[in-house]
mmCIF file of C-alpha atoms and ligand atoms in Angstrom:
data_model
loop_
_atom_site.group_PDB
_atom_site.id
_atom_site.type_symbol
_atom_site.label_atom_id
_atom_site.label_comp_id
_atom_site.label_asym_id
_atom_site.label_seq_id
_atom_site.Cartn_x
_atom_site.Cartn_y
_atom_site.Cartn_z
ATOM 1 C CA MET A 6 -3.557 41.999 -43.514
ATOM 2 C CA ARG A 7 -1.480 38.832 -44.403
ATOM 3 C CA ARG A 8 1.202 40.028 -42.360
ATOM 4 C CA THR A 9 -1.015 40.450 -39.333
ATOM 5 C CA SER A 10 -2.398 36.997 -39.549
ATOM 6 C CA LEU A 11 1.208 35.870 -39.747
ATOM 7 C CA VAL A 12 2.097 37.644 -36.569
ATOM 8 C CA ALA A 13 -0.998 36.278 -34.778
ATOM 9 C CA ALA A 14 -0.177 32.736 -35.789
ATOM 10 C CA LEU A 15 3.542 33.196 -34.695
ATOM 11 C CA CYS A 16 2.152 34.538 -31.440
ATOM 12 C CA ALA A 17 -0.258 31.527 -30.946
ATOM 13 C CA VAL A 18 2.624 29.188 -31.566
ATOM 14 C CA LEU A 19 4.841 30.947 -29.007
ATOM 15 C CA ILE A 20 2.009 31.187 -26.406
ATOM 16 C CA ALA A 21 1.426 27.291 -26.933
ATOM 17 C CA LEU A 22 5.143 26.728 -26.488
ATOM 18 C CA ALA A 23 5.250 28.681 -23.238
ATOM 19 C CA PHE A 24 2.375 26.902 -21.910
ATOM 20 C CA THR A 25 4.025 23.666 -22.782
ATOM 21 C CA ALA A 26 7.213 24.478 -21.171
ATOM 22 C CA ALA A 27 5.365 25.664 -17.909
ATOM 23 C CA GLY A 28 3.457 22.399 -17.983
ATOM 24 C CA TRP A 29 6.817 20.465 -18.257
ATOM 25 C CA ALA A 30 8.288 22.504 -15.385
ATOM 26 C CA ARG A 31 5.051 21.938 -13.330
ATOM 27 C CA GLN A 32 5.242 18.273 -14.099
ATOM 28 C CA ARG A 33 8.850 18.171 -13.046
ATOM 29 C CA VAL A 34 8.118 19.895 -9.750
ATOM 30 C CA TRP A 35 5.316 17.512 -9.050
ATOM 31 C CA HIS A 36 7.287 14.493 -9.854
ATOM 32 C CA VAL A 37 10.089 15.670 -7.549
ATOM 33 C CA ALA A 38 7.636 16.329 -4.804
ATOM 34 C CA ALA A 39 5.980 12.847 -5.256
ATOM 35 C CA GLN A 40 9.514 11.540 -5.059
ATOM 36 C CA SER A 41 10.423 13.120 -1.745
ATOM 37 C CA GLY A 42 7.042 12.319 -0.284
ATOM 38 C CA PHE A 43 7.814 8.593 -1.128
ATOM 39 C CA GLU A 44 11.339 8.870 0.508
ATOM 40 C CA ALA A 45 9.799 10.417 3.675
ATOM 41 C CA LYS A 46 7.104 7.462 3.825
ATOM 42 C CA VAL A 47 9.905 4.953 3.550
ATOM 43 C CA GLU A 48 11.821 6.427 6.228
ATOM 44 C CA TYR A 49 8.662 6.399 8.280
ATOM 45 C CA CYS A 50 8.053 2.851 7.635
ATOM 46 C CA LYS A 51 11.565 1.959 8.706
ATOM 47 C CA THR A 52 11.376 3.887 12.164
ATOM 48 C CA CYS A 53 9.123 0.707 13.084
ATOM 49 C CA HIS A 54 9.941 -2.070 10.489
ATOM 50 C CA GLY A 55 13.615 -1.542 10.834
ATOM 51 C CA LEU A 56 16.230 0.170 8.766
ATOM 52 C CA SER A 57 16.545 -2.838 6.326
ATOM 53 C CA GLY A 58 12.788 -3.829 6.774
ATOM 54 C CA GLU A 59 14.139 -6.726 9.006
ATOM 55 C CA GLY A 60 11.301 -6.253 11.584
ATOM 56 C CA TYR A 61 11.702 -5.258 15.177
ATOM 57 C CA ARG A 62 11.662 -7.412 18.262
ATOM 58 C CA GLY A 63 10.352 -4.993 21.015
ATOM 59 C CA TYR A 64 7.716 -5.416 23.573
ATOM 60 C CA TYR A 65 5.345 -5.629 20.500
ATOM 61 C CA PRO A 66 6.815 -7.519 17.520
ATOM 62 C CA ILE A 67 6.799 -5.622 14.249
ATOM 63 C CA PRO A 68 6.827 -7.822 11.365
ATOM 64 C CA ARG A 69 9.740 -8.354 8.647
ATOM 65 C CA LEU A 70 8.793 -6.601 5.236
ATOM 66 C CA ALA A 71 12.070 -7.280 3.566
ATOM 67 C CA GLY A 72 11.700 -9.668 0.609
ATOM 68 C CA GLN A 73 7.946 -9.926 1.099
ATOM 69 C CA GLN A 74 5.744 -10.564 -1.881
ATOM 70 C CA PRO A 75 4.563 -7.054 -3.339
ATOM 71 C CA LYS A 76 1.110 -8.311 -3.945
ATOM 72 C CA TYR A 77 0.634 -9.533 -0.232
ATOM 73 C CA ILE A 78 1.931 -6.167 1.093
ATOM 74 C CA GLU A 79 -0.372 -4.195 -1.035
ATOM 75 C CA ASN A 80 -3.230 -6.388 -0.052
ATOM 76 C CA GLN A 81 -2.591 -6.058 3.795
ATOM 77 C CA LEU A 82 -2.401 -2.256 3.271
ATOM 78 C CA ARG A 83 -5.763 -2.457 1.697
ATOM 79 C CA ALA A 84 -6.825 -4.836 4.468
ATOM 80 C CA PHE A 85 -6.023 -2.379 7.057
ATOM 81 C CA LEU A 86 -7.588 0.447 5.178
ATOM 82 C CA GLU A 87 -10.946 -1.581 4.539
ATOM 83 C CA ARG A 88 -10.878 -2.781 8.317
ATOM 84 C CA ARG A 89 -10.543 -6.460 7.102
ATOM 85 C CA ARG A 90 -7.515 -6.590 9.286
ATOM 86 C CA LYS A 91 -7.330 -5.181 12.652
ATOM 87 C CA SER A 92 -4.222 -3.919 14.201
ATOM 88 C CA PRO A 93 -3.608 -5.740 17.525
ATOM 89 C CA LEU A 94 -2.123 -2.694 19.130
ATOM 90 C CA GLY A 95 -5.651 -1.041 18.768
ATOM 91 C CA ALA A 96 -7.475 -4.222 19.735
ATOM 92 C CA ALA A 97 -5.420 -4.548 22.890
ATOM 93 C CA ARG A 98 -6.501 -1.163 23.838
ATOM 94 C CA GLU A 99 -10.316 -2.089 24.368
ATOM 95 C CA ALA A 100 -11.359 1.465 23.986
ATOM 96 C CA GLY A 101 -11.743 1.171 20.252
ATOM 97 C CA ALA A 102 -8.608 2.753 18.981
ATOM 98 C CA GLU A 103 -8.144 1.209 15.422
ATOM 99 C CA GLY A 104 -4.385 0.665 15.600
ATOM 100 C CA VAL A 105 -1.312 2.104 13.967
ATOM 101 C CA MET A 106 -1.465 0.425 10.559
ATOM 102 C CA LEU A 107 -4.950 1.892 9.930
ATOM 103 C CA ASN A 108 -3.485 5.224 10.388
ATOM 104 C CA VAL A 109 -0.303 4.505 8.420
ATOM 105 C CA ALA A 110 -2.387 3.180 5.395
ATOM 106 C CA HIS A 111 -4.655 6.309 5.360
ATOM 107 C CA GLY A 112 -1.719 8.452 4.922
ATOM 108 C CA LEU A 113 -0.758 6.790 1.568
ATOM 109 C CA SER A 114 -1.925 7.074 -2.017
ATOM 110 C CA PRO A 115 -2.810 4.044 -3.988
ATOM 111 C CA ALA A 116 0.360 4.538 -6.043
ATOM 112 C CA GLN A 117 2.568 4.644 -3.007
ATOM 113 C CA PHE A 118 1.160 1.169 -2.003
ATOM 114 C CA GLY A 119 2.857 -0.335 -5.183
ATOM 115 C CA ALA A 120 6.100 1.666 -4.870
ATOM 116 C CA LEU A 121 6.574 0.800 -1.121
ATOM 117 C CA ALA A 122 5.704 -2.914 -1.983
ATOM 118 C CA ALA A 123 8.518 -2.897 -4.571
ATOM 119 C CA HIS A 124 10.984 -1.154 -2.313
ATOM 120 C CA PHE A 125 10.656 -3.533 0.506
ATOM 121 C CA ARG A 126 10.671 -6.509 -1.895
ATOM 122 C CA SER A 127 14.178 -5.586 -3.010
ATOM 123 C CA LEU A 128 15.704 -5.881 0.472
ATOM 124 C CA ASP A 129 17.437 -8.923 1.760
ATOM 125 C CA PRO A 130 18.757 -8.649 5.326
ATOM 126 C CA ALA A 131 19.717 -11.722 7.303
ATOM 127 C CA PRO A 132 16.638 -13.114 9.688
ATOM 128 C CA LEU A 133 16.790 -11.500 13.231
ATOM 129 C CA GLY A 134 16.718 -15.007 14.735
ATOM 130 C CA GLY A 135 16.381 -15.387 18.407
ATOM 131 C CA ALA A 136 13.738 -18.239 18.099
ATOM 132 C CA PRO A 137 13.802 -21.360 20.513
ATOM 133 C CA THR A 138 15.549 -24.025 18.726
ATOM 134 C CA GLU A 139 14.460 -27.088 20.492
ATOM 135 C CA GLN A 140 11.497 -27.747 18.199
ATOM 136 C CA MET A 141 13.108 -27.048 14.950
ATOM 137 C CA SER A 142 12.827 -30.574 13.603
ATOM 138 C CA LEU A 143 9.077 -30.814 14.566
ATOM 139 C CA GLY A 144 8.524 -27.186 12.921
ATOM 140 C CA LYS A 145 10.293 -28.563 9.668
ATOM 141 C CA ARG A 146 8.021 -31.559 9.704
ATOM 142 C CA ILE A 147 4.881 -29.619 9.971
ATOM 143 C CA TYR A 148 6.061 -27.225 7.414
ATOM 144 C CA GLU A 149 6.853 -29.780 4.750
ATOM 145 C CA ASN A 150 4.150 -32.523 5.701
ATOM 146 C CA GLY A 151 1.594 -31.052 7.794
ATOM 147 C CA LEU A 152 -0.055 -33.114 10.445
ATOM 148 C CA PRO A 153 -2.529 -35.372 8.597
ATOM 149 C CA GLU A 154 -3.767 -37.009 11.729
ATOM 150 C CA THR A 155 -5.300 -33.548 12.827
ATOM 151 C CA ASN A 156 -5.925 -31.967 9.360
ATOM 152 C CA VAL A 157 -3.057 -29.586 9.576
ATOM 153 C CA PRO A 158 -2.088 -28.899 5.894
ATOM 154 C CA ALA A 159 1.464 -28.744 4.706
ATOM 155 C CA CYS A 160 2.461 -25.074 4.796
ATOM 156 C CA MET A 161 4.828 -25.771 1.941
ATOM 157 C CA ALA A 162 2.001 -26.440 -0.267
ATOM 158 C CA CYS A 163 0.999 -22.821 -0.324
ATOM 159 C CA HIS A 164 4.096 -20.853 1.128
ATOM 160 C CA GLY A 165 6.518 -22.747 -1.130
ATOM 161 C CA PRO A 166 9.289 -25.195 -0.385
ATOM 162 C CA ASP A 167 11.742 -22.230 0.839
ATOM 163 C CA GLY A 168 9.039 -20.260 2.461
ATOM 164 C CA LYS A 169 9.265 -17.456 -0.053
ATOM 165 C CA GLY A 170 5.403 -17.191 -0.835
ATOM 166 C CA GLY A 171 4.115 -16.126 -4.144
ATOM 167 C CA ALA A 172 1.664 -13.145 -5.170
ATOM 168 C CA GLU A 173 -0.859 -12.954 -2.357
ATOM 169 C CA ILE A 174 0.535 -15.811 -0.374
ATOM 170 C CA PRO A 175 3.132 -14.271 1.995
ATOM 171 C CA ARG A 176 6.747 -15.129 2.442
ATOM 172 C CA LEU A 177 7.322 -16.669 5.976
ATOM 173 C CA ALA A 178 10.991 -17.073 5.499
ATOM 174 C CA GLY A 179 12.958 -15.044 8.317
ATOM 175 C CA GLN A 180 9.657 -13.605 9.628
ATOM 176 C CA LEU A 181 10.000 -12.802 13.425
ATOM 177 C CA TYR A 182 9.134 -15.771 15.647
ATOM 178 C CA PRO A 183 6.924 -13.763 18.081
ATOM 179 C CA TYR A 184 5.143 -12.143 15.245
ATOM 180 C CA THR A 185 4.305 -15.262 13.404
ATOM 181 C CA LEU A 186 3.169 -16.921 16.725
ATOM 182 C CA HIS A 187 0.794 -14.124 17.228
ATOM 183 C CA GLU A 188 -0.694 -14.221 13.921
ATOM 184 C CA LEU A 189 -1.416 -17.916 14.306
ATOM 185 C CA ALA A 190 -2.869 -17.363 17.844
ATOM 186 C CA TYR A 191 -5.106 -14.328 16.952
ATOM 187 C CA TRP A 192 -6.043 -15.093 13.177
ATOM 188 C CA THR A 193 -9.724 -15.109 13.518
ATOM 189 C CA ARG A 194 -9.882 -12.084 15.802
ATOM 190 C CA GLU A 195 -7.795 -9.880 13.488
ATOM 191 C CA ARG A 196 -8.031 -11.108 9.936
ATOM 192 C CA GLY A 197 -11.223 -11.144 7.842
ATOM 193 C CA GLN A 198 -13.134 -8.904 9.986
ATOM 194 C CA ASN A 199 -15.192 -6.938 7.302
ATOM 195 C CA GLY A 200 -17.317 -9.468 5.578
ATOM 196 C CA ALA A 201 -18.569 -6.978 3.132
ATOM 197 C CA LYS A 202 -15.238 -6.905 1.332
ATOM 198 C CA ASP A 203 -13.219 -9.768 -0.547
ATOM 199 C CA ASP A 204 -10.541 -11.346 1.637
ATOM 200 C CA VAL A 205 -8.502 -14.380 1.082
ATOM 201 C CA SER A 206 -7.669 -14.716 4.976
ATOM 202 C CA ALA A 207 -10.241 -17.596 5.352
ATOM 203 C CA ILE A 208 -7.780 -19.875 3.666
ATOM 204 C CA MET A 209 -5.881 -20.079 6.796
ATOM 205 C CA ILE A 210 -8.425 -21.004 9.092
ATOM 206 C CA PRO A 211 -8.034 -24.832 9.077
ATOM 207 C CA THR A 212 -4.329 -24.271 9.843
ATOM 208 C CA VAL A 213 -4.888 -21.899 12.751
ATOM 209 C CA GLN A 214 -7.591 -23.925 14.343
ATOM 210 C CA ASN A 215 -5.849 -27.383 14.227
ATOM 211 C CA LEU A 216 -2.499 -26.360 15.461
ATOM 212 C CA THR A 217 -1.793 -26.765 19.071
ATOM 213 C CA PRO A 218 0.204 -23.852 20.640
ATOM 214 C CA ALA A 219 3.343 -26.012 20.955
ATOM 215 C CA GLN A 220 2.962 -27.034 17.196
ATOM 216 C CA ALA A 221 2.475 -23.393 16.265
ATOM 217 C CA SER A 222 5.584 -22.418 18.243
ATOM 218 C CA ALA A 223 7.545 -25.096 16.427
ATOM 219 C CA VAL A 224 6.706 -24.123 13.036
ATOM 220 C CA ALA A 225 7.031 -20.412 13.659
ATOM 221 C CA ALA A 226 10.475 -20.978 14.998
ATOM 222 C CA TYR A 227 11.323 -23.190 11.795
ATOM 223 C CA VAL A 228 10.182 -20.504 9.294
ATOM 224 C CA SER A 229 11.911 -17.678 11.317
ATOM 225 C CA SER A 230 15.245 -19.610 10.609
ATOM 226 C CA LEU A 231 14.803 -19.623 6.702
ATOM 227 C CA ARG A 232 16.635 -17.421 4.582
HETATM 228 C C1 LIG B 24 4.548 3.078 14.392
HETATM 229 C C2 LIG B 24 4.984 1.797 13.903
HETATM 230 C C3 LIG B 24 4.681 1.475 12.390
HETATM 231 C C4 LIG B 24 4.952 2.200 11.251
HETATM 232 C C5 LIG B 24 5.417 3.598 11.283
HETATM 233 C C6 LIG B 24 4.634 1.480 10.184
HETATM 234 N N1 LIG B 24 4.046 0.227 10.577
HETATM 235 FE FE1 LIG B 24 3.588 -1.384 9.383
HETATM 236 N N2 LIG B 24 3.275 -2.483 10.987
HETATM 237 C C7 LIG B 24 3.301 -2.131 12.320
HETATM 238 C C8 LIG B 24 2.869 -3.122 13.160
HETATM 239 C C9 LIG B 24 2.962 -3.079 14.783
HETATM 240 C C10 LIG B 24 2.384 -4.136 12.317
HETATM 241 C C11 LIG B 24 1.902 -5.524 12.861
HETATM 242 C C12 LIG B 24 0.505 -5.750 12.591
HETATM 243 C C13 LIG B 24 -0.330 -4.622 13.264
HETATM 244 O O1 LIG B 24 -0.223 -3.799 14.067
HETATM 245 O O2 LIG B 24 -1.532 -4.702 12.508
HETATM 246 C C14 LIG B 24 2.665 -3.753 11.007
HETATM 247 C C15 LIG B 24 2.276 -4.459 10.029
HETATM 248 C C16 LIG B 24 2.363 -4.165 8.604
HETATM 249 C C17 LIG B 24 2.153 -4.897 7.426
HETATM 250 C C18 LIG B 24 1.654 -6.259 7.426
HETATM 251 C C19 LIG B 24 2.793 -7.303 7.365
HETATM 252 C C20 LIG B 24 2.516 -8.749 7.357
HETATM 253 O O3 LIG B 24 3.278 -9.578 7.211
HETATM 254 O O4 LIG B 24 1.223 -9.035 7.295
HETATM 255 C C21 LIG B 24 2.428 -4.057 6.328
HETATM 256 C C22 LIG B 24 2.394 -4.503 4.963
HETATM 257 C C23 LIG B 24 2.976 -3.012 6.903
HETATM 258 N N3 LIG B 24 2.973 -3.032 8.258
HETATM 259 C C24 LIG B 24 3.606 -1.942 6.081
HETATM 260 C C25 LIG B 24 4.060 -0.613 6.489
HETATM 261 C C26 LIG B 24 4.408 0.429 5.583
HETATM 262 C C27 LIG B 24 4.493 0.215 4.033
HETATM 263 C C28 LIG B 24 4.717 1.496 6.307
HETATM 264 C C29 LIG B 24 5.125 2.869 6.055
HETATM 265 C C30 LIG B 24 4.419 3.455 5.053
HETATM 266 C C31 LIG B 24 4.529 1.078 7.793
HETATM 267 N N4 LIG B 24 4.051 -0.348 7.772
HETATM 268 C C32 LIG B 24 4.725 1.813 8.738
HETATM 269 C C33 LIG B 24 3.831 -0.792 12.717
HETATM 270 C C34 LIG B 24 4.253 0.275 11.951
HETATM 271 C C1 LIG B 25 -4.157 -23.436 1.351
HETATM 272 C C2 LIG B 25 -2.903 -22.543 1.386
HETATM 273 C C3 LIG B 25 -2.225 -22.150 2.606
HETATM 274 C C4 LIG B 25 -1.791 -23.293 3.383
HETATM 275 C C5 LIG B 25 -1.804 -24.735 3.351
HETATM 276 C C6 LIG B 25 -1.191 -22.500 4.443
HETATM 277 N N1 LIG B 25 -1.280 -21.144 4.284
HETATM 278 FE FE1 LIG B 25 -0.564 -19.657 5.516
HETATM 279 N N2 LIG B 25 -1.470 -18.232 4.372
HETATM 280 C C7 LIG B 25 -1.979 -18.393 3.097
HETATM 281 C C8 LIG B 25 -2.606 -17.279 2.481
HETATM 282 C C9 LIG B 25 -3.364 -17.060 1.334
HETATM 283 C C10 LIG B 25 -2.252 -16.129 3.455
HETATM 284 C C11 LIG B 25 -2.573 -14.811 3.286
HETATM 285 C C12 LIG B 25 -3.886 -14.517 4.052
HETATM 286 C C13 LIG B 25 -4.199 -13.053 4.020
HETATM 287 O O1 LIG B 25 -3.893 -12.306 2.994
HETATM 288 O O2 LIG B 25 -4.918 -12.418 4.827
HETATM 289 C C14 LIG B 25 -1.548 -16.869 4.544
HETATM 290 C C15 LIG B 25 -0.887 -16.259 5.641
HETATM 291 C C16 LIG B 25 -0.202 -16.837 6.608
HETATM 292 C C17 LIG B 25 0.526 -15.986 7.740
HETATM 293 C C18 LIG B 25 0.457 -14.470 7.970
HETATM 294 C C19 LIG B 25 1.719 -14.046 7.483
HETATM 295 C C20 LIG B 25 2.094 -12.530 7.792
HETATM 296 O O3 LIG B 25 3.019 -12.071 7.452
HETATM 297 O O4 LIG B 25 1.182 -11.994 8.553
HETATM 298 C C21 LIG B 25 1.148 -16.897 8.448
HETATM 299 C C22 LIG B 25 1.860 -16.808 9.759
HETATM 300 C C23 LIG B 25 0.849 -18.411 7.845
HETATM 301 N N3 LIG B 25 0.139 -18.204 6.725
HETATM 302 C C24 LIG B 25 1.366 -19.598 8.377
HETATM 303 C C25 LIG B 25 1.126 -20.744 7.769
HETATM 304 C C26 LIG B 25 1.531 -22.034 8.308
HETATM 305 C C27 LIG B 25 2.426 -22.009 9.598
HETATM 306 C C28 LIG B 25 0.986 -22.935 7.688
HETATM 307 C C29 LIG B 25 1.063 -24.463 7.790
HETATM 308 C C30 LIG B 25 0.982 -24.991 9.279
HETATM 309 C C31 LIG B 25 0.187 -22.377 6.473
HETATM 310 N N4 LIG B 25 0.312 -20.979 6.742
HETATM 311 C C32 LIG B 25 -0.319 -23.158 5.544
HETATM 312 C C33 LIG B 25 -2.206 -19.714 2.483
HETATM 313 C C34 LIG B 25 -1.968 -20.873 3.117
#
């Protein structure tokens, strides 16, 4: 009798161990699968955002993600998902297509938001350049001092002296000139589009409303040159 219960106990232990081992094995497989899923996502992002996240100057400018603030990247991915931010590629096609980044964000898990943001944060390619250089000194002046006469705030006050941003405030340093220009011109049509959801994009409204196109061009050129 005693012997049988001993065998039973031993069996129970062995079975428990077998399950644990299977559990470990399964967890490892899941881990590897998630990892390769992540690598595949990074490769996917880079087909558009550039091999080092430097951005792409094509017919339609694709923003630099390299060195971008992780909190800002995560917030923008959520913004596309919650339709707070409209993709201009969709907006341009009046037919109601929602744009590429909504589809991209749909294909990601919340955990991947953080991992992707951390990945792009770690990249540091040189800025692509190519902005007009005539207005650099005006751009620098607007960036550092704003235009008090027309209520344009100093960009530096929020985006930092070197344009690196912080937390939900984006890095502007090295950002593509045509992309920054587009954001400044189309802000109220693309950002803050879902009033039911929290959104910090309204902070930029006084800036975008008070800059003239020439001033926007000058400051976009200046930040694109920052390293
Ligand atoms: C097919 C091209 C394409 C792919 C693939 C793509 N993006 Fe984008 N992404 C864009 C375009 C174009 C924009 C510019 C804004 C827009 O369209 O809404 C953008 C904008 C962004 C922004 C906002 C940047 C900013 O400065 O505000 C983030 C963040 C972003 N993408 C992250 C990603 C991540 C992460 C991936 C991969 C999982 C990815 N993108 C894949 C085209 C793409
Ligand atoms: C009061 C703080 C504040 C000031 C001043 C400010 N910004 Fe911003 N800016 C922000 C915040 C916050 C965001 C992110 C908004 C969001 O998440 O939608 C932002 C976003 C931006 C973006 C979008 C970046 C991207 O990758 O899409 C651009 C471009 C920009 N700011 C340019 C400027 C310029 C140029 C000035 C000065 C003329 C300026 N900002 C002044 C707070 C500020």
